Amino acid sequence: MLYTIIQHAHSGWRWVVLILLVWAIVSAFGKWRSGASFTEADRKRAFFAMTATHLQLLFGLVLYFISPYVKFADDTMKDPLLRFYTVEHIFIMALAIFVISGGYRRSLGRATDTAKFKTQFYYFLIGLLLILAGIPWPFREGLSGAWF
Ligand code: HEM
């Protein structure tokens, strides 16, 4: 019961994470290039994208304890499904969230507005690419992933 709820929350929330990240990245790029000034709205946009990843981390951590795909056994590393969720998924996603959070903090400390946007852009883009690579998309065979 709890498992099904959290699993669906985690699966569906990915879209919120992806949309907010893409929005923050596109916006930071445009404003960096046009030399716009960095406002509170720009900080908040990045903050919400980062916070969405933190909530996803929370759902993921709960799942990590209750999912049948997470198992510490002798054959975990030999089974692609168990290895993916027990090791690869958590590692790539934790790294992505670390990069995004670091980028958020760093961007605020930059001296110029252009540098703030540029820092946000690069860190969030790297984070997004890691997340895209770490999602068990349905077209990735053997990971039993769904679209929602
Ligand atoms: C932004 C980061 C993340 C995204 C976008 C993401 C996305 C997903 C998606 C799409 C699935 C497949 C769900 C399904 O098809 O039903 C999944 C499964 C899973 N994720 Fe994540 N995840 C993220 C971070 C994490 C983290 C940090 C952890 C661990 C702490 C984690 C643990 C899990 C586990 C254990 C499953 C398997 C759930 C099951 O039993 O079906 N995820 N994740």
mmCIF file of C-alpha atoms and ligand atoms in Angstrom:
data_model
loop_
_atom_site.group_PDB
_atom_site.id
_atom_site.type_symbol
_atom_site.label_atom_id
_atom_site.label_comp_id
_atom_site.label_asym_id
_atom_site.label_seq_id
_atom_site.Cartn_x
_atom_site.Cartn_y
_atom_site.Cartn_z
ATOM 1 C CA MET A 1 0.000 0.000 0.000
ATOM 2 C CA LEU A 2 2.615 2.551 1.107
ATOM 3 C CA TYR A 3 4.882 1.071 -1.521
ATOM 4 C CA THR A 4 2.350 1.647 -4.326
ATOM 5 C CA ILE A 5 1.660 5.221 -3.239
ATOM 6 C CA ILE A 6 5.320 6.220 -2.965
ATOM 7 C CA GLN A 7 6.204 4.386 -6.171
ATOM 8 C CA HIS A 8 3.573 6.337 -8.100
ATOM 9 C CA ALA A 9 4.513 9.602 -6.432
ATOM 10 C CA HIS A 10 8.179 9.034 -7.308
ATOM 11 C CA SER A 11 7.383 7.972 -10.867
ATOM 12 C CA GLY A 12 5.016 10.894 -11.545
ATOM 13 C CA TRP A 13 7.098 13.529 -9.748
ATOM 14 C CA ARG A 14 9.884 12.960 -12.263
ATOM 15 C CA TRP A 15 7.855 15.058 -14.736
ATOM 16 C CA VAL A 16 7.646 17.961 -12.314
ATOM 17 C CA VAL A 17 11.401 17.708 -11.761
ATOM 18 C CA LEU A 18 12.100 17.606 -15.516
ATOM 19 C CA ILE A 19 9.768 20.496 -16.376
ATOM 20 C CA LEU A 20 11.093 22.762 -13.602
ATOM 21 C CA LEU A 21 14.703 21.972 -14.512
ATOM 22 C CA VAL A 22 14.166 22.637 -18.227
ATOM 23 C CA TRP A 23 12.359 25.880 -17.391
ATOM 24 C CA ALA A 24 15.203 27.026 -15.114
ATOM 25 C CA ILE A 25 17.850 26.073 -17.682
ATOM 26 C CA VAL A 26 16.173 27.719 -20.684
ATOM 27 C CA SER A 27 15.443 30.810 -18.663
ATOM 28 C CA ALA A 28 18.991 31.072 -17.260
ATOM 29 C CA PHE A 29 20.451 30.654 -20.739
ATOM 30 C CA GLY A 30 18.272 33.374 -22.269
ATOM 31 C CA LYS A 31 18.968 35.800 -19.445
ATOM 32 C CA TRP A 32 22.681 35.086 -19.435
ATOM 33 C CA ARG A 33 22.846 35.767 -23.178
ATOM 34 C CA SER A 34 20.703 38.887 -23.077
ATOM 35 C CA GLY A 35 22.510 40.317 -20.072
ATOM 36 C CA ALA A 36 19.344 40.565 -17.977
ATOM 37 C CA SER A 37 19.540 41.449 -14.307
ATOM 38 C CA PHE A 38 19.134 38.708 -11.721
ATOM 39 C CA THR A 39 15.929 39.145 -9.741
ATOM 40 C CA GLU A 40 14.225 37.381 -6.860
ATOM 41 C CA ALA A 41 12.030 35.598 -9.418
ATOM 42 C CA ASP A 42 15.153 34.118 -11.012
ATOM 43 C CA ARG A 43 16.384 32.862 -7.644
ATOM 44 C CA LYS A 44 12.992 31.358 -6.863
ATOM 45 C CA ARG A 45 12.717 29.591 -10.215
ATOM 46 C CA ALA A 46 16.015 27.856 -9.542
ATOM 47 C CA PHE A 47 15.069 27.240 -5.921
ATOM 48 C CA PHE A 48 11.837 25.464 -6.881
ATOM 49 C CA ALA A 49 13.629 23.285 -9.426
ATOM 50 C CA MET A 50 16.232 22.328 -6.809
ATOM 51 C CA THR A 51 13.589 21.687 -4.162
ATOM 52 C CA ALA A 52 11.662 19.435 -6.549
ATOM 53 C CA THR A 53 14.773 17.258 -6.825
ATOM 54 C CA HIS A 54 15.065 17.179 -3.008
ATOM 55 C CA LEU A 55 11.499 15.943 -2.672
ATOM 56 C CA GLN A 56 12.239 13.286 -5.287
ATOM 57 C CA LEU A 57 15.276 12.267 -3.242
ATOM 58 C CA LEU A 58 12.994 11.854 -0.228
ATOM 59 C CA PHE A 59 10.534 9.638 -2.138
ATOM 60 C CA GLY A 60 13.497 7.695 -3.514
ATOM 61 C CA LEU A 61 15.008 7.107 -0.084
ATOM 62 C CA VAL A 62 11.730 5.693 1.233
ATOM 63 C CA LEU A 63 11.488 3.453 -1.852
ATOM 64 C CA TYR A 64 15.048 2.319 -1.331
ATOM 65 C CA PHE A 65 14.003 0.648 1.920
ATOM 66 C CA ILE A 66 10.814 -0.992 0.671
ATOM 67 C CA SER A 67 11.321 -1.734 -3.029
ATOM 68 C CA PRO A 68 11.721 -5.391 -4.029
ATOM 69 C CA TYR A 69 14.251 -4.165 -6.613
ATOM 70 C CA VAL A 70 16.676 -3.068 -3.927
ATOM 71 C CA LYS A 71 18.466 -6.038 -2.470
ATOM 72 C CA PHE A 72 21.817 -6.618 -0.908
ATOM 73 C CA ALA A 73 22.616 -10.166 -1.931
ATOM 74 C CA ASP A 74 25.520 -12.033 -3.455
ATOM 75 C CA ASP A 75 23.929 -11.936 -6.890
ATOM 76 C CA THR A 76 22.835 -8.254 -6.856
ATOM 77 C CA MET A 77 25.668 -7.114 -9.113
ATOM 78 C CA LYS A 78 25.013 -9.927 -11.584
ATOM 79 C CA ASP A 79 21.316 -9.082 -11.970
ATOM 80 C CA PRO A 80 20.858 -5.958 -14.181
ATOM 81 C CA LEU A 81 17.516 -5.036 -12.554
ATOM 82 C CA LEU A 82 18.761 -5.321 -8.964
ATOM 83 C CA ARG A 83 22.056 -3.648 -9.807
ATOM 84 C CA PHE A 84 20.297 -0.739 -11.488
ATOM 85 C CA TYR A 85 18.068 0.179 -8.520
ATOM 86 C CA THR A 86 20.400 -0.867 -5.705
ATOM 87 C CA VAL A 87 23.500 0.851 -7.093
ATOM 88 C CA GLU A 88 23.287 2.779 -10.374
ATOM 89 C CA HIS A 89 20.030 4.717 -10.025
ATOM 90 C CA ILE A 90 20.701 6.004 -6.514
ATOM 91 C CA PHE A 91 24.312 6.892 -7.360
ATOM 92 C CA ILE A 92 23.562 8.844 -10.563
ATOM 93 C CA MET A 93 20.557 10.651 -9.048
ATOM 94 C CA ALA A 94 22.323 11.553 -5.794
ATOM 95 C CA LEU A 95 25.201 12.950 -7.860
ATOM 96 C CA ALA A 96 22.780 14.942 -10.039
ATOM 97 C CA ILE A 97 21.019 16.419 -6.998
ATOM 98 C CA PHE A 98 24.379 17.269 -5.432
ATOM 99 C CA VAL A 99 25.476 19.095 -8.608
ATOM 100 C CA ILE A 100 22.169 20.999 -8.879
ATOM 101 C CA SER A 101 22.234 22.025 -5.214
ATOM 102 C CA GLY A 102 25.863 23.100 -5.473
ATOM 103 C CA GLY A 103 25.050 25.107 -8.597
ATOM 104 C CA TYR A 104 22.185 26.857 -6.860
ATOM 105 C CA ARG A 105 24.374 27.906 -3.920
ATOM 106 C CA ARG A 106 27.309 28.882 -6.109
ATOM 107 C CA SER A 107 25.236 30.980 -8.474
ATOM 108 C CA LEU A 108 24.058 33.168 -5.609
ATOM 109 C CA GLY A 109 27.632 33.941 -4.608
ATOM 110 C CA ARG A 110 28.743 35.084 -8.054
ATOM 111 C CA ALA A 111 29.767 38.722 -8.434
ATOM 112 C CA THR A 112 27.772 39.636 -11.544
ATOM 113 C CA ASP A 113 24.252 38.830 -12.681
ATOM 114 C CA THR A 114 25.544 37.318 -15.918
ATOM 115 C CA ALA A 115 27.807 34.998 -13.914
ATOM 116 C CA LYS A 116 24.857 33.977 -11.729
ATOM 117 C CA PHE A 117 22.818 32.903 -14.760
ATOM 118 C CA LYS A 118 25.788 31.216 -16.366
ATOM 119 C CA THR A 119 26.563 29.159 -13.233
ATOM 120 C CA GLN A 120 22.913 28.193 -12.874
ATOM 121 C CA PHE A 121 22.775 27.197 -16.519
ATOM 122 C CA TYR A 122 25.816 24.907 -16.521
ATOM 123 C CA TYR A 123 25.237 23.162 -13.199
ATOM 124 C CA PHE A 124 21.543 22.597 -13.825
ATOM 125 C CA LEU A 125 22.233 21.334 -17.346
ATOM 126 C CA ILE A 126 24.765 18.793 -16.072
ATOM 127 C CA GLY A 127 22.274 17.752 -13.387
ATOM 128 C CA LEU A 128 19.497 17.376 -15.949
ATOM 129 C CA LEU A 129 21.644 15.248 -18.247
ATOM 130 C CA LEU A 130 22.584 12.970 -15.343
ATOM 131 C CA ILE A 131 18.908 12.639 -14.380
ATOM 132 C CA LEU A 132 17.894 11.824 -17.963
ATOM 133 C CA ALA A 133 20.585 9.143 -18.014
ATOM 134 C CA GLY A 134 19.498 7.730 -14.651
ATOM 135 C CA ILE A 135 15.770 7.398 -15.312
ATOM 136 C CA PRO A 136 14.546 3.837 -15.974
ATOM 137 C CA TRP A 137 12.701 4.875 -19.161
ATOM 138 C CA PRO A 138 10.254 2.246 -20.479
ATOM 139 C CA PHE A 139 12.385 1.886 -23.621
ATOM 140 C CA ARG A 140 15.343 0.790 -21.498
ATOM 141 C CA GLU A 141 14.920 -2.932 -21.447
ATOM 142 C CA GLY A 142 14.797 -4.980 -18.288
ATOM 143 C CA LEU A 143 14.330 -2.070 -15.846
ATOM 144 C CA SER A 144 10.529 -2.380 -15.663
ATOM 145 C CA GLY A 145 10.073 1.381 -15.829
ATOM 146 C CA ALA A 146 6.795 3.134 -16.644
ATOM 147 C CA TRP A 147 5.973 6.555 -18.153
ATOM 148 C CA PHE A 148 4.111 7.790 -15.078
HETATM 149 C C1 HEM B 1 15.732 13.396 -9.692
HETATM 150 C C2 HEM B 1 15.992 12.193 -9.240
HETATM 151 C C3 HEM B 1 15.195 10.944 -9.546
HETATM 152 C C4 HEM B 1 14.329 10.667 -10.577
HETATM 153 C C5 HEM B 1 13.906 11.585 -11.729
HETATM 154 C C6 HEM B 1 13.866 9.316 -10.389
HETATM 155 C C7 HEM B 1 12.983 8.640 -11.209
HETATM 156 C C8 HEM B 1 12.568 7.349 -11.057
HETATM 157 C C9 HEM B 1 11.675 6.646 -11.935
HETATM 158 C C10 HEM B 1 11.037 7.259 -13.170
HETATM 159 C C11 HEM B 1 11.504 5.391 -11.449
HETATM 160 C C12 HEM B 1 10.642 4.276 -12.069
HETATM 161 C C13 HEM B 1 9.277 4.304 -11.437
HETATM 162 C C14 HEM B 1 8.313 3.397 -12.151
HETATM 163 O O1 HEM B 1 8.486 3.158 -13.347
HETATM 164 O O2 HEM B 1 7.346 2.955 -11.514
HETATM 165 C C15 HEM B 1 12.308 5.285 -10.252
HETATM 166 C C16 HEM B 1 12.388 4.160 -9.482
HETATM 167 C C17 HEM B 1 13.086 4.069 -8.293
HETATM 168 N N1 HEM B 1 13.834 5.073 -7.720
HETATM 169 FE FE1 HEM B 1 14.147 6.921 -8.475
HETATM 170 N N2 HEM B 1 14.444 8.801 -9.248
HETATM 171 C C18 HEM B 1 15.269 9.766 -8.716
HETATM 172 C C19 HEM B 1 16.044 9.654 -7.576
HETATM 173 C C20 HEM B 1 16.097 8.550 -6.767
HETATM 174 C C21 HEM B 1 16.921 8.431 -5.582
HETATM 175 C C22 HEM B 1 17.895 9.504 -5.090
HETATM 176 C C23 HEM B 1 16.654 7.191 -5.050
HETATM 177 C C24 HEM B 1 17.215 6.530 -3.839
HETATM 178 C C25 HEM B 1 17.547 7.170 -2.757
HETATM 179 C C26 HEM B 1 15.699 6.534 -5.901
HETATM 180 C C27 HEM B 1 15.199 5.266 -5.695
HETATM 181 C C28 HEM B 1 14.366 4.585 -6.546
HETATM 182 C C29 HEM B 1 13.948 3.204 -6.350
HETATM 183 C C30 HEM B 1 14.317 2.305 -5.202
HETATM 184 C C31 HEM B 1 13.137 2.890 -7.448
HETATM 185 C C32 HEM B 1 12.440 1.535 -7.732
HETATM 186 C C33 HEM B 1 11.015 1.635 -7.271
HETATM 187 C C34 HEM B 1 10.247 0.388 -7.524
HETATM 188 O O3 HEM B 1 10.332 -0.558 -6.696
HETATM 189 O O4 HEM B 1 9.505 0.315 -8.531
HETATM 190 N N3 HEM B 1 15.373 7.388 -6.936
HETATM 191 N N4 HEM B 1 12.950 6.474 -10.033
#
